[in-house]
XYZ file of C-alpha atoms in Angstrom:
609
model
C -89.388 7.632 -8.391
C -91.809 10.067 -9.601
C -91.574 10.956 -13.447
C -92.658 14.161 -14.932
C -93.760 14.676 -18.459
C -90.391 15.794 -19.213
C -88.333 12.816 -20.261
C -84.613 12.549 -20.659
C -83.667 10.359 -23.699
C -80.625 7.971 -23.182
C -79.574 8.330 -26.801
C -80.023 5.469 -29.100
C -78.425 6.708 -32.193
C -77.278 5.444 -35.630
C -74.727 7.576 -37.649
C -74.589 7.791 -41.295
C -72.423 10.002 -43.563
C -74.246 12.376 -45.847
C -73.264 12.195 -49.537
C -73.639 15.597 -51.095
C -73.541 18.170 -48.607
C -71.125 16.660 -46.159
C -71.500 15.984 -42.322
C -73.465 13.080 -40.689
C -76.964 12.411 -39.853
C -77.546 11.644 -36.163
C -80.599 9.495 -35.681
C -82.163 9.378 -32.258
C -84.679 6.673 -31.589
C -87.561 8.161 -29.419
C -88.211 4.514 -27.790
C -84.965 5.029 -26.021
C -86.315 7.697 -23.678
C -86.265 7.082 -19.948
C -89.428 7.826 -18.180
C -93.071 6.453 -18.336
C -94.305 7.460 -21.909
C -95.826 4.165 -23.358
C -93.779 2.410 -25.995
C -95.652 0.832 -28.766
C -94.560 -2.081 -30.976
C -94.779 -0.970 -34.606
C -93.462 -3.302 -37.429
C -92.864 -0.256 -39.641
C -90.888 1.686 -37.108
C -87.279 1.993 -37.735
C -86.437 -0.013 -34.615
C -89.660 -1.910 -34.216
C -90.922 0.746 -31.578
C -92.040 3.957 -31.053
C -93.225 6.278 -28.244
C -96.844 7.449 -27.536
C -97.308 11.126 -26.556
C -100.052 13.273 -25.593
C -100.542 16.941 -25.207
C -97.970 18.610 -23.044
C -95.625 15.755 -23.262
C -91.784 16.355 -23.876
C -88.874 14.437 -25.067
C -85.477 15.903 -24.499
C -82.051 14.603 -25.030
C -78.240 15.827 -25.028
C -75.551 15.706 -27.320
C -71.888 17.016 -27.518
C -69.870 18.127 -30.303
C -66.067 18.480 -30.974
C -66.166 22.132 -31.951
C -68.504 24.819 -33.041
C -70.684 23.101 -35.682
C -73.940 23.817 -37.656
C -76.739 21.456 -36.995
C -80.259 21.173 -38.152
C -83.485 19.086 -37.820
C -83.490 16.927 -40.820
C -86.531 14.967 -40.283
C -89.023 13.796 -37.658
C -90.752 10.372 -38.260
C -94.373 10.101 -36.756
C -97.566 8.447 -37.161
C -101.317 9.484 -36.235
C -104.577 7.762 -36.182
C -107.057 10.621 -35.132
C -107.200 14.327 -35.355
C -104.328 16.537 -36.359
C -101.605 17.157 -33.621
C -98.856 19.864 -33.509
C -95.275 19.458 -32.210
C -92.355 21.904 -32.035
C -88.709 20.995 -31.889
C -86.044 23.237 -30.113
C -82.235 23.209 -30.221
C -80.941 24.569 -26.802
C -84.032 26.317 -26.115
C -84.502 27.987 -29.302
C -87.509 26.811 -31.514
C -86.425 25.814 -34.846
C -89.658 24.707 -36.319
C -92.796 22.840 -35.888
C -94.930 20.226 -37.763
C -98.539 18.905 -37.849
C -99.690 15.482 -38.192
C -102.512 14.899 -40.723
C -105.873 14.070 -39.319
C -107.315 10.710 -40.336
C -108.398 7.304 -38.977
C -108.376 3.843 -40.113
C -109.429 1.862 -36.848
C -105.918 2.307 -35.572
C -104.143 0.953 -38.491
C -102.584 4.242 -39.230
C -100.446 4.067 -36.192
C -98.095 1.757 -38.374
C -98.179 4.185 -41.279
C -95.242 6.720 -40.781
C -94.895 10.082 -42.268
C -92.072 12.525 -42.454
C -92.087 16.025 -41.049
C -89.202 17.130 -43.592
C -86.491 19.386 -42.476
C -87.589 21.946 -39.753
C -86.193 25.409 -39.928
C -82.533 26.597 -40.549
C -79.491 25.254 -39.308
C -78.050 26.695 -36.087
C -74.380 27.003 -34.921
C -73.844 25.043 -31.553
C -70.858 24.837 -29.352
C -69.008 21.834 -28.310
C -70.847 21.995 -25.020
C -73.715 20.057 -23.754
C -76.353 20.616 -26.281
C -79.958 19.666 -26.108
C -82.913 18.814 -28.522
C -86.440 19.108 -27.208
C -89.645 17.926 -29.039
C -92.833 19.437 -27.338
C -96.475 18.261 -28.092
C -98.130 21.699 -28.402
C -101.611 20.278 -29.318
C -103.060 16.821 -29.535
C -106.464 15.098 -29.389
C -107.092 12.346 -27.168
C -105.437 9.856 -29.201
C -102.207 11.904 -29.124
C -99.181 11.079 -31.576
C -96.343 8.503 -31.839
C -92.827 9.501 -32.475
C -90.445 7.129 -34.133
C -87.173 8.941 -34.507
C -85.608 12.186 -35.156
C -82.688 12.859 -37.559
C -80.385 15.693 -36.774
C -77.872 16.756 -39.488
C -74.477 17.487 -37.972
C -72.170 19.239 -40.212
C -68.919 17.617 -38.987
C -67.390 14.649 -40.709
C -65.032 13.725 -37.494
C -67.979 13.462 -35.096
C -68.765 9.954 -33.772
C -71.017 8.324 -31.233
C -68.737 8.480 -28.276
C -68.493 12.171 -28.885
C -72.306 12.621 -29.653
C -73.275 10.840 -26.477
C -70.814 13.027 -24.300
C -69.197 9.868 -23.351
C -65.969 11.491 -24.479
C -66.579 15.320 -24.108
C -64.441 17.874 -25.931
C -63.050 21.080 -24.546
C -64.851 24.525 -25.187
C -61.802 26.415 -24.193
C -58.705 25.646 -26.168
C -55.104 26.039 -25.133
C -53.200 28.886 -26.378
C -49.253 28.660 -27.175
C -46.980 31.770 -26.394
C -43.584 32.398 -27.728
C -40.711 31.704 -25.290
C -38.776 34.968 -26.168
C -38.867 37.841 -28.628
C -36.677 37.695 -31.626
C -36.443 34.015 -32.093
C -36.069 32.600 -35.838
C -39.381 31.024 -36.803
C -39.428 27.476 -37.656
C -42.247 25.285 -39.091
C -44.117 22.005 -38.444
C -44.547 19.715 -41.440
C -47.356 17.326 -41.741
C -46.186 13.753 -42.549
C -48.973 11.861 -40.933
C -51.164 9.101 -42.406
C -54.450 7.341 -41.627
C -54.619 4.049 -39.617
C -57.211 1.954 -37.799
C -54.639 0.480 -35.467
C -54.595 2.175 -31.989
C -50.984 0.817 -31.421
C -49.554 2.408 -34.525
C -47.710 5.705 -34.320
C -49.288 7.266 -37.427
C -49.016 10.812 -36.494
C -45.654 12.113 -37.935
C -45.029 16.029 -37.463
C -41.428 17.001 -38.320
C -40.298 20.338 -36.554
C -37.755 22.379 -38.534
C -35.818 25.570 -37.275
C -32.577 26.551 -39.127
C -31.259 28.355 -36.279
C -32.183 26.409 -33.170
C -29.576 26.264 -30.445
C -31.810 25.472 -27.296
C -35.165 24.049 -27.027
C -37.372 22.428 -24.297
C -40.051 19.729 -24.117
C -42.671 19.684 -21.544
C -44.988 16.722 -20.723
C -48.171 17.889 -18.614
C -51.449 16.663 -17.757
C -53.965 16.501 -20.139
C -55.712 19.802 -20.788
C -58.949 17.893 -20.383
C -60.064 16.727 -16.924
C -61.145 12.975 -16.555
C -61.148 10.519 -13.884
C -60.630 7.675 -16.406
C -57.294 6.095 -16.578
C -57.659 3.771 -19.449
C -54.510 2.359 -20.545
C -54.867 -1.276 -21.870
C -53.423 -2.169 -25.319
C -55.830 -2.179 -28.117
C -54.428 -4.584 -30.866
C -57.647 -4.738 -32.824
C -57.123 -3.763 -36.524
C -53.395 -4.392 -36.123
C -52.661 -7.049 -38.627
C -48.965 -6.407 -38.632
C -48.817 -7.518 -34.934
C -49.686 -11.110 -35.671
C -46.719 -13.527 -35.637
C -48.046 -15.632 -38.645
C -46.703 -14.431 -41.978
C -48.512 -17.201 -44.089
C -50.609 -20.320 -43.339
C -51.872 -23.229 -45.712
C -54.073 -25.903 -44.234
C -55.451 -29.243 -45.412
C -53.315 -29.321 -48.808
C -52.860 -32.166 -51.036
C -49.346 -32.856 -51.545
C -49.432 -33.560 -55.429
C -47.779 -32.161 -58.586
C -51.403 -31.606 -59.667
C -52.325 -29.470 -56.965
C -53.289 -26.004 -58.249
C -51.234 -23.088 -56.609
C -52.639 -21.493 -53.491
C -52.347 -17.968 -51.824
C -51.981 -16.881 -48.323
C -51.317 -13.137 -47.136
C -48.501 -11.928 -49.507
C -47.330 -15.462 -50.466
C -48.275 -18.065 -53.008
C -47.624 -21.877 -52.881
C -46.779 -23.848 -56.076
C -46.459 -27.627 -56.746
C -44.464 -29.470 -59.258
C -42.951 -32.769 -60.024
C -39.312 -34.245 -60.209
C -38.251 -37.458 -61.840
C -37.788 -40.149 -59.059
C -36.695 -43.635 -59.056
C -39.408 -46.229 -59.166
C -41.692 -46.694 -56.925
C -41.116 -43.219 -55.609
C -42.893 -40.080 -56.368
C -41.324 -36.471 -55.752
C -43.550 -33.624 -55.313
C -41.799 -30.196 -55.160
C -43.305 -27.334 -53.648
C -42.105 -23.661 -53.403
C -43.503 -20.823 -51.364
C -42.792 -17.239 -52.511
C -43.587 -14.411 -50.181
C -42.640 -10.782 -49.290
C -41.959 -9.247 -45.783
C -41.916 -5.677 -44.579
C -38.609 -4.527 -43.052
C -36.820 -1.479 -41.899
C -37.940 0.870 -44.668
C -41.348 0.433 -43.312
C -40.322 0.332 -39.547
C -40.895 -3.263 -39.036
C -38.596 -6.045 -38.171
C -39.936 -9.001 -40.353
C -37.103 -9.143 -42.890
C -34.464 -8.875 -40.192
C -35.636 -11.203 -37.501
C -35.547 -15.208 -37.797
C -38.386 -17.186 -38.676
C -39.952 -20.455 -37.634
C -41.330 -23.042 -40.317
C -44.001 -25.578 -39.087
C -45.274 -28.566 -41.021
C -47.779 -31.116 -39.878
C -48.868 -34.037 -42.109
C -51.697 -36.751 -41.722
C -50.265 -39.954 -40.772
C -48.579 -41.060 -44.280
C -49.476 -44.195 -45.713
C -45.833 -44.802 -46.337
C -42.687 -42.917 -44.886
C -42.028 -39.588 -46.466
C -38.787 -37.932 -46.768
C -39.022 -33.977 -46.556
C -36.290 -31.694 -47.541
C -36.540 -28.049 -46.847
C -34.278 -25.210 -48.199
C -34.445 -21.417 -48.542
C -33.051 -18.680 -50.508
C -30.634 -16.407 -48.287
C -30.395 -12.590 -48.830
C -26.771 -13.131 -49.882
C -28.121 -15.118 -52.825
C -27.088 -18.679 -51.371
C -29.438 -21.703 -50.991
C -29.353 -23.019 -47.578
C -30.820 -26.647 -47.212
C -31.689 -28.432 -43.941
C -31.149 -31.986 -43.122
C -33.976 -34.224 -44.511
C -36.908 -35.344 -42.184
C -38.711 -38.524 -42.442
C -42.486 -38.238 -41.613
C -44.060 -41.554 -40.628
C -46.736 -42.863 -38.154
C -44.629 -41.664 -35.399
C -43.349 -38.510 -36.748
C -46.023 -36.237 -38.305
C -44.772 -32.712 -37.281
C -41.518 -30.998 -37.856
C -40.064 -27.569 -37.236
C -37.217 -25.587 -38.865
C -35.570 -22.489 -37.447
C -34.397 -19.953 -39.857
C -31.924 -17.508 -38.470
C -31.941 -13.600 -38.090
C -30.931 -11.534 -41.174
C -32.130 -14.131 -43.733
C -35.022 -12.397 -45.492
C -34.857 -9.592 -48.108
C -36.986 -6.550 -48.275
C -38.741 -5.354 -51.346
C -37.718 -8.516 -53.204
C -39.448 -12.157 -53.313
C -38.225 -14.534 -50.612
C -38.429 -18.348 -51.464
C -38.726 -21.622 -49.381
C -38.512 -24.895 -51.286
C -39.856 -28.304 -50.176
C -39.409 -31.639 -51.838
C -41.461 -34.651 -50.467
C -40.283 -38.011 -51.725
C -42.635 -41.131 -50.938
C -44.188 -44.216 -52.249
C -47.513 -43.010 -50.991
C -49.558 -40.463 -53.351
C -51.454 -37.466 -52.344
C -50.133 -36.936 -48.852
C -52.085 -34.124 -46.820
C -50.377 -31.128 -45.162
C -52.731 -30.457 -42.331
C -50.778 -27.305 -41.351
C -47.797 -25.466 -43.268
C -46.982 -22.088 -41.823
C -44.165 -19.573 -41.362
C -44.006 -17.332 -38.246
C -41.995 -14.775 -36.752
C -39.706 -16.352 -34.295
C -40.255 -16.206 -30.616
C -38.910 -12.919 -28.963
C -37.862 -13.315 -25.501
C -38.696 -10.999 -22.747
C -36.936 -7.625 -22.261
C -34.072 -7.803 -19.794
C -33.989 -4.870 -17.175
C -30.412 -3.816 -16.286
C -30.525 -2.102 -12.881
C -27.784 1.059 -13.355
C -28.363 3.343 -10.593
C -30.720 3.796 -7.512
C -30.890 6.408 -4.744
C -33.699 7.808 -2.722
C -34.356 10.238 -5.319
C -33.571 8.413 -8.717
C -33.794 5.009 -10.494
C -32.056 4.540 -13.671
C -32.712 1.040 -15.758
C -31.126 -0.109 -18.845
C -33.236 -2.415 -21.323
C -31.867 -5.071 -23.543
C -34.179 -6.617 -25.988
C -34.220 -9.891 -27.605
C -34.274 -8.134 -31.187
C -34.162 -4.549 -31.743
C -35.727 -3.024 -35.018
C -32.505 -1.169 -35.934
C -30.310 -4.420 -34.960
C -27.454 -4.659 -35.184
C -27.252 -1.017 -34.192
C -27.169 -0.729 -30.332
C -26.479 2.198 -27.758
C -23.939 2.343 -25.118
C -24.522 4.053 -21.808
C -21.540 5.632 -19.959
C -21.532 7.404 -16.544
C -18.561 9.592 -16.748
C -18.145 10.255 -13.076
C -17.553 6.723 -12.258
C -16.580 5.314 -15.698
C -19.178 2.608 -15.622
C -20.184 1.628 -19.116
C -23.127 -0.584 -20.308
C -23.432 -1.894 -23.840
C -26.035 -3.472 -26.125
C -28.920 -1.099 -24.624
C -32.079 -0.754 -26.742
C -33.344 2.169 -24.329
C -33.129 3.280 -20.809
C -35.686 4.852 -18.352
C -35.799 7.095 -15.381
C -37.882 7.148 -12.325
C -38.210 9.984 -9.768
C -39.425 9.388 -6.232
C -42.891 10.753 -5.387
C -43.209 13.106 -2.413
C -46.531 11.768 -1.092
C -45.494 7.943 -1.047
C -42.495 5.637 -1.000
C -42.726 4.852 -4.541
C -41.210 6.127 -7.841
C -42.930 7.285 -10.935
C -41.339 6.572 -14.497
C -41.133 9.903 -16.244
C -38.452 9.573 -19.040
C -37.493 6.871 -21.628
C -34.745 7.223 -24.571
C -34.610 4.659 -27.228
C -31.629 3.967 -29.542
C -33.559 5.232 -32.426
C -34.035 8.613 -30.788
C -37.652 8.218 -29.589
C -37.987 9.912 -26.452
C -41.094 9.509 -24.124
C -41.551 12.092 -21.272
C -44.372 11.885 -18.653
C -45.362 14.088 -15.742
C -45.082 12.241 -12.256
C -47.987 10.008 -11.409
C -50.688 12.240 -9.739
C -51.615 11.492 -6.047
C -54.157 8.919 -5.993
C -53.264 6.897 -9.117
C -50.895 3.844 -9.255
C -49.442 4.979 -12.590
C -50.367 6.711 -15.798
C -49.094 5.916 -19.422
C -47.080 7.466 -21.769
C -48.504 8.719 -25.129
C -46.997 11.225 -27.654
C -43.401 10.964 -27.902
C -40.595 13.205 -29.668
C -37.588 11.987 -31.814
C -34.607 13.880 -30.600
C -32.263 14.502 -33.454
C -32.160 14.898 -37.281
C -34.251 12.325 -39.112
C -34.915 11.947 -42.843
C -38.248 13.444 -43.286
C -39.071 11.006 -46.074
C -38.570 7.884 -43.995
C -42.140 5.977 -43.267
C -40.650 5.506 -39.651
C -38.484 8.382 -38.899
C -35.566 7.598 -36.653
C -31.871 8.465 -35.773
C -29.116 6.124 -34.394
C -27.685 6.992 -31.030
C -24.486 5.294 -30.391
C -23.728 6.578 -26.915
C -25.312 8.543 -24.168
C -23.152 9.848 -21.322
C -25.409 10.126 -18.174
C -25.246 11.363 -14.518
C -28.099 10.014 -13.000
C -28.281 12.219 -9.759
C -28.122 15.463 -11.845
C -30.397 13.924 -14.680
C -27.869 15.341 -17.242
C -27.297 13.659 -20.561
C -24.970 13.931 -23.546
C -26.563 12.295 -26.745
C -24.111 11.405 -29.380
C -25.414 10.227 -32.603
C -23.783 7.738 -35.326
C -23.057 10.884 -37.680
C -21.230 12.665 -35.105
C -23.902 14.988 -33.963
C -24.588 15.648 -30.313
C -26.630 17.547 -27.819
C -26.857 17.908 -24.257
C -30.102 17.478 -22.308
C -31.266 17.897 -18.715
C -34.442 16.381 -16.943
C -36.417 18.694 -14.424
C -39.609 17.122 -12.786
C -42.273 18.890 -10.754
C -45.622 17.992 -9.456
C -47.670 18.656 -12.467
C -44.995 18.271 -15.336
C -41.622 17.028 -16.560
C -39.346 19.146 -18.735
C -36.298 18.086 -20.861
C -34.035 21.171 -21.648
C -31.893 20.496 -24.933
C -29.015 22.471 -25.435
C -25.243 22.615 -26.998
C -26.846 21.365 -30.234
C -24.174 20.250 -32.764
C -25.772 19.062 -35.984
C -23.752 17.550 -38.862
C -26.711 17.559 -41.493
C -28.463 20.597 -43.043
C -30.994 22.334 -40.680
C -32.961 23.337 -43.580
C -33.679 19.820 -45.063
C -33.650 17.860 -41.924
C -35.771 18.472 -38.748
C -34.281 18.780 -35.330
C -37.053 16.897 -33.604
C -40.233 14.958 -34.766
C -43.527 14.374 -33.017
C -44.783 10.972 -33.164
C -48.298 9.945 -31.911
C -51.629 7.900 -32.694
C -54.804 9.206 -34.198
C -57.591 6.733 -35.249
C -60.621 8.873 -34.874
C -61.636 11.613 -32.392
C -61.888 9.849 -28.839
C -59.294 7.213 -29.866
C -56.175 9.241 -30.032
C -53.009 10.093 -28.151
C -53.328 13.526 -29.786
C -56.057 15.029 -31.856
C -54.835 18.750 -32.228
C -51.886 20.988 -32.747
C -51.546 24.548 -31.935
C -48.502 26.988 -32.211
C -47.659 30.224 -31.219
C -48.665 31.762 -34.643
C -51.727 29.780 -35.252
C -54.820 28.463 -33.684
C -55.752 24.894 -33.204
C -55.734 22.534 -36.293
C -56.725 18.833 -36.161
C -53.883 16.812 -36.141
C -55.205 14.541 -38.972
C -57.867 15.263 -41.432
C -57.429 19.024 -41.847
C -56.012 20.684 -44.893
C -52.799 22.005 -43.354
C -49.437 20.953 -44.412
C -47.225 23.448 -42.694
C -47.542 25.537 -39.453
C -45.254 28.204 -38.533
C -44.107 29.124 -35.198
C -41.468 28.457 -32.276
C -43.693 26.646 -29.952
C -45.879 23.660 -30.742
C -48.472 21.771 -28.617
C -49.700 18.376 -29.500
C -52.866 17.930 -27.281
C -56.376 16.272 -27.207
C -59.236 18.597 -27.220
C -61.669 15.442 -26.758
C -61.295 12.938 -24.094
C -59.745 9.751 -25.346
C -60.460 6.125 -24.472
C -56.855 5.247 -25.374
C -54.303 6.085 -22.943
C -56.631 8.708 -21.273
C -54.089 10.258 -18.677
C -51.242 10.311 -21.104
C -49.650 13.967 -21.477
C -50.062 16.777 -23.740
C -46.601 17.425 -25.212
C -45.136 20.886 -25.875
C -41.925 21.691 -27.800
C -40.703 25.180 -27.375
C -37.585 26.826 -29.175
C -36.044 28.966 -26.377
C -32.854 30.225 -28.261
C -31.825 30.668 -31.900
C -28.640 32.039 -33.564
């Protein structure tokens, strides 16, 4: 391959946050340039190397942005051992400034003495498109000039490496949302979201209010951006609440003299108890807290398993375990004798035992003639949850309907009943159900709809031709939630469904009800909601709630919200608290590495009183 003096840089960058003026510094290492410009080892270079350039040589690299953003050249680090050289720097073909190296020579030693150009020119407003920085050597002596790195000030706190390197590009033309019909009562979207680093946590919570809503529709469509990626694997990094282990103690001496220990939200205490000769009794107590339904977790509701492993004891040791139940009683297990032949034991603690917001207790007594036994492992875990059970409910050449029973539902003991009025068929203890539609270009089916007992509704456009399946993403809670709940939810007691017509009547525990009809086309799926009969105030309770995920731009299920009365706002990190309108769209302006092909979701009020 023949190379020209114009060299394309494969960006090797470091991002750092600016302190006083906001934004971030993008550092581009010159030695990451593709091409045949010589690289030199320099111990004082920021990455141990730099690039040697001569007159007429050019370095050029591209970067992308989220939105229209001001950028400026903060600094160019260079070295010179010879006559003065002149370099210019351009942004998108517009020269922003130039700098000159100082003439001087020290037998080549000055090549390892780097100097700063300082800031060059003023800032420029750049678009989210493919932007280019170019460094051109305008004049140089025979010895040339060496470039270490270029620092660019990007005045956007949300920008990150995946965006800057154009791995995850962003839209230049943003979607516009229009009103469904004139004369509708205007509603509002209320921000209830919070930050997270866990990509499997629905931290986006946007409640939709409208005092007079009588009909609305929800549409799932292909992402506004166009991508050939179909990333859909779980990302459980930074999700500590997913681990089944509540607390763990290892290599602990069982003695009244052992000092208290801590693990996660627990503390292990030691004490003694009078015992007949020649025995010693050591008392242990573990106090701990767990999260429950108030935070959207199951840990105070689901059962637990207690594990204990001892080193082979010098003498048999009788172990008695007990725990405090949420009803105030103390439950004691039968004694277990640890010996050379039995060094491990397991105790199963049933569902609905632990307390939320209060301290829980497990007590252990160890009686033995041997002193200072060693606990190799002592831990409490969430009990094993069996796989979901799929109940086939209906199947035709066009529609498949399945109900799902789960081992432990987070709103247990609440469950949902499914009824098919035309046949009288009834299915109980359903946690959620899902609907598939047949695909016209194959003999397969595409899952397009899921409704959970807690009101969480997932909607998906049919799988595009050429893909095996695409993931759900942003969801909508159907019904009136308590806006102050950490994990908003409703309680659906019954759904009357006619599968072939794809019609539903949703009945809630408070007596509220709505009708819904599902309609699919090649590019989108719609849910039409009508005959709304709410029992709670529509002023204080939303009629629907968006749920989604946002870690950072490029790692989201949605990153933006727009309504028929407002322009696009960031879904998280902006200064908005309320957005008015009758039509709201949650979408991604930047391609995401999480559930890339999951849909944009639009909620549109179509009729008000």
